[in-house]
Amino acid sequence: DSGVTQTPKHLITATGQRVTLRCSPRSGDLSVYWYQQSLDQGLQFLIQYYNGEERAKGNILERFSAQQFPDLHSELNLSSLELGDSALYFCASSPLGGPQETQYFGPGTRLLVL
Amino acid sequence: GENVEQHPSTLSVQEGDSAVIKCTYSDSASNYFPWYKQELGKRPQLIIDIRSNVGEKKDQRIAVTLNKTAKHFSLHITETQPEDSAVYFCAASIPTDKLIFGTGTRLQVFP
């Protein structure tokens, strides 16, 4: 158990809908990262937050948005969902958000868009 | 920006044999190279990492080597066991930018 929690574990929804994925980082970690992993694919970096502020952006679609709240939990919002958005979404956290820190991954949220 | 290539994409070995996974990176300023293991349906977990001030690091049956001149680093697993079967991701970062992951290697260890 990494100490990073994600909810829900599974999510099934329809095309065009909007969903929110939630992540709580390890106690004491200030930075949160979001990754998308499609079937048999690598880890695609979406976005990083540090202490409430966006720090780095990856290949995140305009239909996706995220935020980190004062209590440091983070939410990833996916809207106008398409079939291709079906994937495993991981959240990770690290103490200070430095690129050379170990990232601790949560168990992931499996999203299925029908 | 940084680009990380990983080979092979799949690797099958007999239990007890060694497995080697190689990664190359593009940015010569990269100085941190972690390896993550992801078992089926599970989260990625750090198994070993190396920084550019060392050429090799070992932890029991796992070792990582770094060749800064050639800009490549490798994961070596000796005496493989069925529980080593997983997807392995390499990654690299420069001090001022985000960690970049390779595309993963699916390792299968047959009894």
mmCIF file with all atom_site columns, N, CA and C in Angstrom, chain B residues 4-76:
data_model
loop_
_atom_site.group_PDB
_atom_site.id
_atom_site.type_symbol
_atom_site.label_atom_id
_atom_site.label_alt_id
_atom_site.label_comp_id
_atom_site.label_asym_id
_atom_site.label_entity_id
_atom_site.label_seq_id
_atom_site.pdbx_PDB_ins_code
_atom_site.Cartn_x
_atom_site.Cartn_y
_atom_site.Cartn_z
_atom_site.occupancy
_atom_site.B_iso_or_equiv
_atom_site.pdbx_formal_charge
_atom_site.auth_seq_id
_atom_site.auth_comp_id
_atom_site.auth_asym_id
_atom_site.auth_atom_id
_atom_site.pdbx_PDB_model_num
ATOM 1   N N  . VAL B 1 4  ? 12.375 9.043   -24.049 1.00 0.00 ? 4  VAL B N  1
ATOM 2   C CA . VAL B 1 4  ? 12.920 7.786   -23.534 1.00 0.00 ? 4  VAL B CA 1
ATOM 3   C C  . VAL B 1 4  ? 12.406 6.639   -24.383 1.00 0.00 ? 4  VAL B C  1
ATOM 4   N N  . GLU B 1 5  ? 13.317 5.840   -24.907 1.00 0.00 ? 5  GLU B N  1
ATOM 5   C CA . GLU B 1 5  ? 12.945 4.661   -25.682 1.00 0.00 ? 5  GLU B CA 1
ATOM 6   C C  . GLU B 1 5  ? 13.301 3.407   -24.886 1.00 0.00 ? 5  GLU B C  1
ATOM 7   N N  . GLN B 1 6  ? 12.434 2.425   -24.940 1.00 0.00 ? 6  GLN B N  1
ATOM 8   C CA . GLN B 1 6  ? 12.618 1.217   -24.139 1.00 0.00 ? 6  GLN B CA 1
ATOM 9   C C  . GLN B 1 6  ? 12.484 -0.012  -25.025 1.00 0.00 ? 6  GLN B C  1
ATOM 10  N N  . HIS B 1 7  ? 13.395 -0.975  -24.819 1.00 0.00 ? 7  HIS B N  1
ATOM 11  C CA . HIS B 1 7  ? 13.392 -2.208  -25.590 1.00 0.00 ? 7  HIS B CA 1
ATOM 12  C C  . HIS B 1 7  ? 13.831 -3.387  -24.711 1.00 0.00 ? 7  HIS B C  1
ATOM 13  N N  . PRO B 1 8  ? 13.296 -4.576  -24.943 1.00 0.00 ? 8  PRO B N  1
ATOM 14  C CA . PRO B 1 8  ? 12.249 -4.882  -25.915 1.00 0.00 ? 8  PRO B CA 1
ATOM 15  C C  . PRO B 1 8  ? 10.873 -4.547  -25.353 1.00 0.00 ? 8  PRO B C  1
ATOM 16  N N  . SER B 1 9  ? 9.848  -4.665  -26.170 1.00 0.00 ? 9  SER B N  1
ATOM 17  C CA . SER B 1 9  ? 8.502  -4.424  -25.671 1.00 0.00 ? 9  SER B CA 1
ATOM 18  C C  . SER B 1 9  ? 7.974  -5.655  -24.929 1.00 0.00 ? 9  SER B C  1
ATOM 19  N N  . THR B 1 10 ? 8.427  -6.835  -25.341 1.00 0.00 ? 10 THR B N  1
ATOM 20  C CA . THR B 1 10 ? 8.085  -8.052  -24.624 1.00 0.00 ? 10 THR B CA 1
ATOM 21  C C  . THR B 1 10 ? 9.337  -8.907  -24.482 1.00 0.00 ? 10 THR B C  1
ATOM 22  N N  . LEU B 1 11 ? 9.389  -9.660  -23.394 1.00 0.00 ? 11 LEU B N  1
ATOM 23  C CA . LEU B 1 11 ? 10.556 -10.489 -23.105 1.00 0.00 ? 11 LEU B CA 1
ATOM 24  C C  . LEU B 1 11 ? 10.091 -11.733 -22.374 1.00 0.00 ? 11 LEU B C  1
ATOM 25  N N  . SER B 1 12 ? 10.448 -12.879 -22.911 1.00 0.00 ? 12 SER B N  1
ATOM 26  C CA . SER B 1 12 ? 10.093 -14.142 -22.267 1.00 0.00 ? 12 SER B CA 1
ATOM 27  C C  . SER B 1 12 ? 11.370 -14.879 -21.891 1.00 0.00 ? 12 SER B C  1
ATOM 28  N N  . VAL B 1 13 ? 11.437 -15.314 -20.655 1.00 0.00 ? 13 VAL B N  1
ATOM 29  C CA . VAL B 1 13 ? 12.617 -16.043 -20.184 1.00 0.00 ? 13 VAL B CA 1
ATOM 30  C C  . VAL B 1 13 ? 12.182 -17.249 -19.373 1.00 0.00 ? 13 VAL B C  1
ATOM 31  N N  . GLN B 1 14 ? 13.098 -18.184 -19.254 1.00 0.00 ? 14 GLN B N  1
ATOM 32  C CA . GLN B 1 14 ? 12.870 -19.360 -18.428 1.00 0.00 ? 14 GLN B CA 1
ATOM 33  C C  . GLN B 1 14 ? 13.236 -19.008 -16.989 1.00 0.00 ? 14 GLN B C  1
ATOM 34  N N  . GLU B 1 15 ? 12.490 -19.556 -16.062 1.00 0.00 ? 15 GLU B N  1
ATOM 35  C CA . GLU B 1 15 ? 12.801 -19.337 -14.646 1.00 0.00 ? 15 GLU B CA 1
ATOM 36  C C  . GLU B 1 15 ? 14.265 -19.675 -14.372 1.00 0.00 ? 15 GLU B C  1
ATOM 37  N N  . GLY B 1 16 ? 14.930 -18.772 -13.674 1.00 0.00 ? 16 GLY B N  1
ATOM 38  C CA . GLY B 1 16 ? 16.341 -18.970 -13.358 1.00 0.00 ? 16 GLY B CA 1
ATOM 39  C C  . GLY B 1 16 ? 17.284 -18.247 -14.296 1.00 0.00 ? 16 GLY B C  1
ATOM 40  N N  . ASP B 1 17 ? 16.788 -17.910 -15.486 1.00 0.00 ? 17 ASP B N  1
ATOM 41  C CA . ASP B 1 17 ? 17.613 -17.161 -16.435 1.00 0.00 ? 17 ASP B CA 1
ATOM 42  C C  . ASP B 1 17 ? 17.631 -15.681 -16.047 1.00 0.00 ? 17 ASP B C  1
ATOM 43  N N  . SER B 1 18 ? 18.488 -14.927 -16.728 1.00 0.00 ? 18 SER B N  1
ATOM 44  C CA . SER B 1 18 ? 18.553 -13.482 -16.507 1.00 0.00 ? 18 SER B CA 1
ATOM 45  C C  . SER B 1 18 ? 17.713 -12.750 -17.535 1.00 0.00 ? 18 SER B C  1
ATOM 46  N N  . ALA B 1 19 ? 17.275 -11.557 -17.165 1.00 0.00 ? 19 ALA B N  1
ATOM 47  C CA . ALA B 1 19 ? 16.512 -10.694 -18.080 1.00 0.00 ? 19 ALA B CA 1
ATOM 48  C C  . ALA B 1 19 ? 17.158 -9.318  -18.093 1.00 0.00 ? 19 ALA B C  1
ATOM 49  N N  . VAL B 1 20 ? 17.235 -8.743  -19.286 1.00 0.00 ? 20 VAL B N  1
ATOM 50  C CA . VAL B 1 20 ? 17.829 -7.412  -19.420 1.00 0.00 ? 20 VAL B CA 1
ATOM 51  C C  . VAL B 1 20 ? 16.894 -6.534  -20.233 1.00 0.00 ? 20 VAL B C  1
ATOM 52  N N  . ILE B 1 21 ? 16.604 -5.373  -19.715 1.00 0.00 ? 21 ILE B N  1
ATOM 53  C CA . ILE B 1 21 ? 15.756 -4.399  -20.394 1.00 0.00 ? 21 ILE B CA 1
ATOM 54  C C  . ILE B 1 21 ? 16.574 -3.121  -20.561 1.00 0.00 ? 21 ILE B C  1
ATOM 55  N N  . LYS B 1 22 ? 16.528 -2.562  -21.771 1.00 0.00 ? 22 LYS B N  1
ATOM 56  C CA . LYS B 1 22 ? 17.374 -1.402  -22.065 1.00 0.00 ? 22 LYS B CA 1
ATOM 57  C C  . LYS B 1 22 ? 16.544 -0.164  -22.396 1.00 0.00 ? 22 LYS B C  1
ATOM 58  N N  . CYS B 1 23 ? 17.054 0.961   -21.955 1.00 0.00 ? 23 CYS B N  1
ATOM 59  C CA . CYS B 1 23 ? 16.427 2.245   -22.271 1.00 0.00 ? 23 CYS B CA 1
ATOM 60  C C  . CYS B 1 23 ? 17.466 3.247   -22.736 1.00 0.00 ? 23 CYS B C  1
ATOM 61  N N  . THR B 1 24 ? 17.079 4.070   -23.676 1.00 0.00 ? 24 THR B N  1
ATOM 62  C CA . THR B 1 24 ? 17.939 5.167   -24.107 1.00 0.00 ? 24 THR B CA 1
ATOM 63  C C  . THR B 1 24 ? 17.196 6.479   -23.880 1.00 0.00 ? 24 THR B C  1
ATOM 64  N N  . TYR B 1 25 ? 17.948 7.517   -23.604 1.00 0.00 ? 25 TYR B N  1
ATOM 65  C CA . TYR B 1 25 ? 17.342 8.820   -23.389 1.00 0.00 ? 25 TYR B CA 1
ATOM 66  C C  . TYR B 1 25 ? 18.015 9.843   -24.283 1.00 0.00 ? 25 TYR B C  1
ATOM 67  N N  . SER B 1 26 ? 17.356 10.959  -24.471 1.00 0.00 ? 26 SER B N  1
ATOM 68  C CA . SER B 1 26 ? 17.856 11.919  -25.459 1.00 0.00 ? 26 SER B CA 1
ATOM 69  C C  . SER B 1 26 ? 18.569 13.114  -24.838 1.00 0.00 ? 26 SER B C  1
ATOM 70  N N  . ASP B 1 27 ? 18.156 13.520  -23.646 1.00 0.00 ? 27 ASP B N  1
ATOM 71  C CA . ASP B 1 27 ? 18.698 14.748  -23.057 1.00 0.00 ? 27 ASP B CA 1
ATOM 72  C C  . ASP B 1 27 ? 19.912 14.421  -22.186 1.00 0.00 ? 27 ASP B C  1
ATOM 73  N N  . SER B 1 28 ? 21.047 14.925  -22.584 1.00 0.00 ? 28 SER B N  1
ATOM 74  C CA . SER B 1 28 ? 22.278 14.618  -21.855 1.00 0.00 ? 28 SER B CA 1
ATOM 75  C C  . SER B 1 28 ? 22.286 15.211  -20.450 1.00 0.00 ? 28 SER B C  1
ATOM 76  N N  . ALA B 1 29 ? 21.354 16.105  -20.164 1.00 0.00 ? 29 ALA B N  1
ATOM 77  C CA . ALA B 1 29 ? 21.258 16.673  -18.813 1.00 0.00 ? 29 ALA B CA 1
ATOM 78  C C  . ALA B 1 29 ? 20.500 15.766  -17.852 1.00 0.00 ? 29 ALA B C  1
ATOM 79  N N  . SER B 1 30 ? 19.922 14.691  -18.362 1.00 0.00 ? 30 SER B N  1
ATOM 80  C CA . SER B 1 30 ? 19.187 13.769  -17.486 1.00 0.00 ? 30 SER B CA 1
ATOM 81  C C  . SER B 1 30 ? 20.122 13.181  -16.451 1.00 0.00 ? 30 SER B C  1
ATOM 82  N N  . ASN B 1 31 ? 19.652 13.142  -15.208 1.00 0.00 ? 31 ASN B N  1
ATOM 83  C CA . ASN B 1 31 ? 20.525 12.612  -14.157 1.00 0.00 ? 31 ASN B CA 1
ATOM 84  C C  . ASN B 1 31 ? 19.801 11.758  -13.125 1.00 0.00 ? 31 ASN B C  1
ATOM 85  N N  . TYR B 1 32 ? 18.566 11.394  -13.429 1.00 0.00 ? 32 TYR B N  1
ATOM 86  C CA . TYR B 1 32 ? 17.822 10.523  -12.519 1.00 0.00 ? 32 TYR B CA 1
ATOM 87  C C  . TYR B 1 32 ? 17.068 9.493   -13.337 1.00 0.00 ? 32 TYR B C  1
ATOM 88  N N  . PHE B 1 33 ? 17.249 8.198   -12.973 1.00 0.00 ? 33 PHE B N  1
ATOM 89  C CA . PHE B 1 33 ? 16.729 7.122   -13.805 1.00 0.00 ? 33 PHE B CA 1
ATOM 90  C C  . PHE B 1 33 ? 16.086 6.039   -12.918 1.00 0.00 ? 33 PHE B C  1
ATOM 91  N N  . PRO B 1 34 ? 14.791 6.135   -12.705 1.00 0.00 ? 34 PRO B N  1
ATOM 92  C CA . PRO B 1 34 ? 14.112 5.112   -11.898 1.00 0.00 ? 34 PRO B CA 1
ATOM 93  C C  . PRO B 1 34 ? 13.519 4.009   -12.778 1.00 0.00 ? 34 PRO B C  1
ATOM 94  N N  . TRP B 1 35 ? 13.275 2.869   -12.142 1.00 0.00 ? 35 TRP B N  1
ATOM 95  C CA . TRP B 1 35 ? 12.577 1.760   -12.789 1.00 0.00 ? 35 TRP B CA 1
ATOM 96  C C  . TRP B 1 35 ? 11.361 1.412   -11.946 1.00 0.00 ? 35 TRP B C  1
ATOM 97  N N  . TYR B 1 36 ? 10.221 1.248   -12.632 1.00 0.00 ? 36 TYR B N  1
ATOM 98  C CA . TYR B 1 36 ? 8.989  0.892   -11.964 1.00 0.00 ? 36 TYR B CA 1
ATOM 99  C C  . TYR B 1 36 ? 8.516  -0.462  -12.469 1.00 0.00 ? 36 TYR B C  1
ATOM 100 N N  . LYS B 1 37 ? 7.906  -1.223  -11.568 1.00 0.00 ? 37 LYS B N  1
ATOM 101 C CA . LYS B 1 37 ? 7.337  -2.529  -11.907 1.00 0.00 ? 37 LYS B CA 1
ATOM 102 C C  . LYS B 1 37 ? 5.827  -2.445  -11.720 1.00 0.00 ? 37 LYS B C  1
ATOM 103 N N  . GLN B 1 38 ? 5.096  -2.915  -12.719 1.00 0.00 ? 38 GLN B N  1
ATOM 104 C CA . GLN B 1 38 ? 3.643  -2.906  -12.627 1.00 0.00 ? 38 GLN B CA 1
ATOM 105 C C  . GLN B 1 38 ? 3.116  -4.314  -12.873 1.00 0.00 ? 38 GLN B C  1
ATOM 106 N N  . GLU B 1 39 ? 2.623  -4.948  -11.826 1.00 0.00 ? 39 GLU B N  1
ATOM 107 C CA . GLU B 1 39 ? 1.995  -6.255  -11.974 1.00 0.00 ? 39 GLU B CA 1
ATOM 108 C C  . GLU B 1 39 ? 0.603  -6.064  -12.554 1.00 0.00 ? 39 GLU B C  1
ATOM 109 N N  . LEU B 1 40 ? 0.083  -7.118  -13.115 1.00 0.00 ? 40 LEU B N  1
ATOM 110 C CA . LEU B 1 40 ? -1.185 -7.049  -13.829 1.00 0.00 ? 40 LEU B CA 1
ATOM 111 C C  . LEU B 1 40 ? -2.292 -6.479  -12.942 1.00 0.00 ? 40 LEU B C  1
ATOM 112 N N  . GLY B 1 41 ? -2.893 -5.387  -13.397 1.00 0.00 ? 41 GLY B N  1
ATOM 113 C CA . GLY B 1 41 ? -3.995 -4.787  -12.657 1.00 0.00 ? 41 GLY B CA 1
ATOM 114 C C  . GLY B 1 41 ? -3.598 -4.011  -11.421 1.00 0.00 ? 41 GLY B C  1
ATOM 115 N N  . LYS B 1 42 ? -2.283 -3.853  -11.223 1.00 0.00 ? 42 LYS B N  1
ATOM 116 C CA . LYS B 1 42 ? -1.830 -3.178  -10.007 1.00 0.00 ? 42 LYS B CA 1
ATOM 117 C C  . LYS B 1 42 ? -1.192 -1.823  -10.338 1.00 0.00 ? 42 LYS B C  1
ATOM 118 N N  . ARG B 1 43 ? -0.776 -1.148  -9.302  1.00 0.00 ? 43 ARG B N  1
ATOM 119 C CA . ARG B 1 43 ? -0.134 0.155   -9.485  1.00 0.00 ? 43 ARG B CA 1
ATOM 120 C C  . ARG B 1 43 ? 1.351  -0.020  -9.817  1.00 0.00 ? 43 ARG B C  1
ATOM 121 N N  . PRO B 1 44 ? 1.941  0.929   -10.538 1.00 0.00 ? 44 PRO B N  1
ATOM 122 C CA . PRO B 1 44 ? 3.400  0.907   -10.728 1.00 0.00 ? 44 PRO B CA 1
ATOM 123 C C  . PRO B 1 44 ? 4.095  1.165   -9.387  1.00 0.00 ? 44 PRO B C  1
ATOM 124 N N  . GLN B 1 45 ? 5.193  0.444   -9.166  1.00 0.00 ? 45 GLN B N  1
ATOM 125 C CA . GLN B 1 45 ? 5.946  0.624   -7.927  1.00 0.00 ? 45 GLN B CA 1
ATOM 126 C C  . GLN B 1 45 ? 7.420  0.731   -8.258  1.00 0.00 ? 45 GLN B C  1
ATOM 127 N N  . LEU B 1 46 ? 8.073  1.666   -7.606  1.00 0.00 ? 46 LEU B N  1
ATOM 128 C CA . LEU B 1 46 ? 9.510  1.842   -7.797  1.00 0.00 ? 46 LEU B CA 1
ATOM 129 C C  . LEU B 1 46 ? 10.256 0.613   -7.291  1.00 0.00 ? 46 LEU B C  1
ATOM 130 N N  . ILE B 1 47 ? 11.150 0.069   -8.112  1.00 0.00 ? 47 ILE B N  1
ATOM 131 C CA . ILE B 1 47 ? 11.950 -1.077  -7.673  1.00 0.00 ? 47 ILE B CA 1
ATOM 132 C C  . ILE B 1 47 ? 13.412 -0.721  -7.488  1.00 0.00 ? 47 ILE B C  1
ATOM 133 N N  . ILE B 1 48 ? 13.892 0.229   -8.246  1.00 0.00 ? 48 ILE B N  1
ATOM 134 C CA . ILE B 1 48 ? 15.276 0.664   -8.111  1.00 0.00 ? 48 ILE B CA 1
ATOM 135 C C  . ILE B 1 48 ? 15.457 1.951   -8.895  1.00 0.00 ? 48 ILE B C  1
ATOM 136 N N  . ASP B 1 49 ? 16.387 2.773   -8.474  1.00 0.00 ? 49 ASP B N  1
ATOM 137 C CA . ASP B 1 49 ? 16.696 3.974   -9.242  1.00 0.00 ? 49 ASP B CA 1
ATOM 138 C C  . ASP B 1 49 ? 18.194 4.245   -9.175  1.00 0.00 ? 49 ASP B C  1
ATOM 139 N N  . ILE B 1 50 ? 18.659 5.050   -10.097 1.00 0.00 ? 50 ILE B N  1
ATOM 140 C CA . ILE B 1 50 ? 20.078 5.371   -10.139 1.00 0.00 ? 50 ILE B CA 1
ATOM 141 C C  . ILE B 1 50 ? 20.230 6.833   -10.523 1.00 0.00 ? 50 ILE B C  1
ATOM 142 N N  . ARG B 1 51 ? 21.236 7.435   -9.954  1.00 0.00 ? 51 ARG B N  1
ATOM 143 C CA . ARG B 1 51 ? 21.523 8.825   -10.299 1.00 0.00 ? 51 ARG B CA 1
ATOM 144 C C  . ARG B 1 51 ? 22.818 8.872   -11.079 1.00 0.00 ? 51 ARG B C  1
ATOM 145 N N  . SER B 1 52 ? 23.049 9.960   -11.762 1.00 0.00 ? 52 SER B N  1
ATOM 146 C CA . SER B 1 52 ? 24.123 9.984   -12.754 1.00 0.00 ? 52 SER B CA 1
ATOM 147 C C  . SER B 1 52 ? 25.514 10.001  -12.144 1.00 0.00 ? 52 SER B C  1
ATOM 148 N N  . ASN B 1 53 ? 25.601 10.110  -10.841 1.00 0.00 ? 53 ASN B N  1
ATOM 149 C CA . ASN B 1 53 ? 26.941 10.116  -10.259 1.00 0.00 ? 53 ASN B CA 1
ATOM 150 C C  . ASN B 1 53 ? 27.462 8.707   -9.972  1.00 0.00 ? 53 ASN B C  1
ATOM 151 N N  . VAL B 1 54 ? 26.648 7.700   -10.306 1.00 0.00 ? 54 VAL B N  1
ATOM 152 C CA . VAL B 1 54 ? 27.088 6.313   -10.156 1.00 0.00 ? 54 VAL B CA 1
ATOM 153 C C  . VAL B 1 54 ? 26.839 5.566   -11.457 1.00 0.00 ? 54 VAL B C  1
ATOM 154 N N  . GLY B 1 55 ? 27.607 4.514   -11.675 1.00 0.00 ? 55 GLY B N  1
ATOM 155 C CA . GLY B 1 55 ? 27.465 3.766   -12.914 1.00 0.00 ? 55 GLY B CA 1
ATOM 156 C C  . GLY B 1 55 ? 26.649 2.490   -12.757 1.00 0.00 ? 55 GLY B C  1
ATOM 157 N N  . GLU B 1 56 ? 26.525 2.022   -11.513 1.00 0.00 ? 56 GLU B N  1
ATOM 158 C CA . GLU B 1 56 ? 25.791 0.784   -11.289 1.00 0.00 ? 56 GLU B CA 1
ATOM 159 C C  . GLU B 1 56 ? 25.234 0.778   -9.872  1.00 0.00 ? 56 GLU B C  1
ATOM 160 N N  . LYS B 1 57 ? 24.075 0.164   -9.752  1.00 0.00 ? 57 LYS B N  1
ATOM 161 C CA . LYS B 1 57 ? 23.466 0.016   -8.428  1.00 0.00 ? 57 LYS B CA 1
ATOM 162 C C  . LYS B 1 57 ? 22.796 -1.337  -8.377  1.00 0.00 ? 57 LYS B C  1
ATOM 163 N N  . LYS B 1 58 ? 22.932 -2.009  -7.245  1.00 0.00 ? 58 LYS B N  1
ATOM 164 C CA . LYS B 1 58 ? 22.412 -3.366  -7.138  1.00 0.00 ? 58 LYS B CA 1
ATOM 165 C C  . LYS B 1 58 ? 21.555 -3.500  -5.890  1.00 0.00 ? 58 LYS B C  1
ATOM 166 N N  . ASP B 1 59 ? 20.489 -4.275  -6.021  1.00 0.00 ? 59 ASP B N  1
ATOM 167 C CA . ASP B 1 59 ? 19.633 -4.569  -4.867  1.00 0.00 ? 59 ASP B CA 1
ATOM 168 C C  . ASP B 1 59 ? 19.180 -6.012  -5.023  1.00 0.00 ? 59 ASP B C  1
ATOM 169 N N  . GLN B 1 60 ? 19.884 -6.909  -4.353  1.00 0.00 ? 60 GLN B N  1
ATOM 170 C CA . GLN B 1 60 ? 19.604 -8.347  -4.408  1.00 0.00 ? 60 GLN B CA 1
ATOM 171 C C  . GLN B 1 60 ? 19.681 -8.817  -5.865  1.00 0.00 ? 60 GLN B C  1
ATOM 172 N N  . ARG B 1 61 ? 18.585 -9.286  -6.430  1.00 0.00 ? 61 ARG B N  1
ATOM 173 C CA . ARG B 1 61 ? 18.647 -9.842  -7.792  1.00 0.00 ? 61 ARG B CA 1
ATOM 174 C C  . ARG B 1 61 ? 18.486 -8.788  -8.879  1.00 0.00 ? 61 ARG B C  1
ATOM 175 N N  . ILE B 1 62 ? 18.305 -7.552  -8.488  1.00 0.00 ? 62 ILE B N  1
ATOM 176 C CA . ILE B 1 62 ? 18.070 -6.475  -9.448  1.00 0.00 ? 62 ILE B CA 1
ATOM 177 C C  . ILE B 1 62 ? 19.257 -5.532  -9.477  1.00 0.00 ? 62 ILE B C  1
ATOM 178 N N  . ALA B 1 63 ? 19.640 -5.137  -10.684 1.00 0.00 ? 63 ALA B N  1
ATOM 179 C CA . ALA B 1 63 ? 20.723 -4.169  -10.822 1.00 0.00 ? 63 ALA B CA 1
ATOM 180 C C  . ALA B 1 63 ? 20.385 -3.227  -11.970 1.00 0.00 ? 63 ALA B C  1
ATOM 181 N N  . VAL B 1 64 ? 20.881 -2.023  -11.873 1.00 0.00 ? 64 VAL B N  1
ATOM 182 C CA . VAL B 1 64 ? 20.729 -1.064  -12.956 1.00 0.00 ? 64 VAL B CA 1
ATOM 183 C C  . VAL B 1 64 ? 22.106 -0.512  -13.296 1.00 0.00 ? 64 VAL B C  1
ATOM 184 N N  . THR B 1 65 ? 22.390 -0.415  -14.582 1.00 0.00 ? 65 THR B N  1
ATOM 185 C CA . THR B 1 65 ? 23.650 0.147   -15.046 1.00 0.00 ? 65 THR B CA 1
ATOM 186 C C  . THR B 1 65 ? 23.360 1.380   -15.886 1.00 0.00 ? 65 THR B C  1
ATOM 187 N N  . LEU B 1 66 ? 24.251 2.323   -15.831 1.00 0.00 ? 66 LEU B N  1
ATOM 188 C CA . LEU B 1 66 ? 24.087 3.581   -16.545 1.00 0.00 ? 66 LEU B CA 1
ATOM 189 C C  . LEU B 1 66 ? 25.334 3.879   -17.346 1.00 0.00 ? 66 LEU B C  1
ATOM 190 N N  . ASN B 1 67 ? 25.145 4.193   -18.617 1.00 0.00 ? 67 ASN B N  1
ATOM 191 C CA . ASN B 1 67 ? 26.236 4.619   -19.483 1.00 0.00 ? 67 ASN B CA 1
ATOM 192 C C  . ASN B 1 67 ? 25.893 6.019   -19.976 1.00 0.00 ? 67 ASN B C  1
ATOM 193 N N  . LYS B 1 68 ? 26.458 7.017   -19.332 1.00 0.00 ? 68 LYS B N  1
ATOM 194 C CA . LYS B 1 68 ? 26.116 8.398   -19.661 1.00 0.00 ? 68 LYS B CA 1
ATOM 195 C C  . LYS B 1 68 ? 26.643 8.811   -21.027 1.00 0.00 ? 68 LYS B C  1
ATOM 196 N N  . THR B 1 69 ? 27.755 8.250   -21.419 1.00 0.00 ? 69 THR B N  1
ATOM 197 C CA . THR B 1 69 ? 28.326 8.603   -22.718 1.00 0.00 ? 69 THR B CA 1
ATOM 198 C C  . THR B 1 69 ? 27.386 8.183   -23.835 1.00 0.00 ? 69 THR B C  1
ATOM 199 N N  . ALA B 1 70 ? 26.880 6.963   -23.725 1.00 0.00 ? 70 ALA B N  1
ATOM 200 C CA . ALA B 1 70 ? 25.982 6.435   -24.744 1.00 0.00 ? 70 ALA B CA 1
ATOM 201 C C  . ALA B 1 70 ? 24.535 6.815   -24.483 1.00 0.00 ? 70 ALA B C  1
ATOM 202 N N  . LYS B 1 71 ? 24.257 7.406   -23.361 1.00 0.00 ? 71 LYS B N  1
ATOM 203 C CA . LYS B 1 71 ? 22.908 7.799   -22.962 1.00 0.00 ? 71 LYS B CA 1
ATOM 204 C C  . LYS B 1 71 ? 21.971 6.610   -22.952 1.00 0.00 ? 71 LYS B C  1
ATOM 205 N N  . HIS B 1 72 ? 22.420 5.552   -22.283 1.00 0.00 ? 72 HIS B N  1
ATOM 206 C CA . HIS B 1 72 ? 21.486 4.455   -22.069 1.00 0.00 ? 72 HIS B CA 1
ATOM 207 C C  . HIS B 1 72 ? 21.679 3.832   -20.697 1.00 0.00 ? 72 HIS B C  1
ATOM 208 N N  . PHE B 1 73 ? 20.633 3.219   -20.215 1.00 0.00 ? 73 PHE B N  1
ATOM 209 C CA . PHE B 1 73 ? 20.661 2.548   -18.921 1.00 0.00 ? 73 PHE B CA 1
ATOM 210 C C  . PHE B 1 73 ? 19.844 1.263   -19.023 1.00 0.00 ? 73 PHE B C  1
ATOM 211 N N  . SER B 1 74 ? 20.205 0.301   -18.213 1.00 0.00 ? 74 SER B N  1
ATOM 212 C CA . SER B 1 74 ? 19.618 -1.030  -18.329 1.00 0.00 ? 74 SER B CA 1
ATOM 213 C C  . SER B 1 74 ? 19.227 -1.580  -16.971 1.00 0.00 ? 74 SER B C  1
ATOM 214 N N  . LEU B 1 75 ? 18.193 -2.400  -16.994 1.00 0.00 ? 75 LEU B N  1
ATOM 215 C CA . LEU B 1 75 ? 17.749 -3.143  -15.810 1.00 0.00 ? 75 LEU B CA 1
ATOM 216 C C  . LEU B 1 75 ? 18.130 -4.599  -16.004 1.00 0.00 ? 75 LEU B C  1
ATOM 217 N N  . HIS B 1 76 ? 18.794 -5.155  -15.004 1.00 0.00 ? 76 HIS B N  1
ATOM 218 C CA . HIS B 1 76 ? 19.194 -6.556  -15.061 1.00 0.00 ? 76 HIS B CA 1
ATOM 219 C C  . HIS B 1 76 ? 18.517 -7.289  -13.912 1.00 0.00 ? 76 HIS B C  1
#
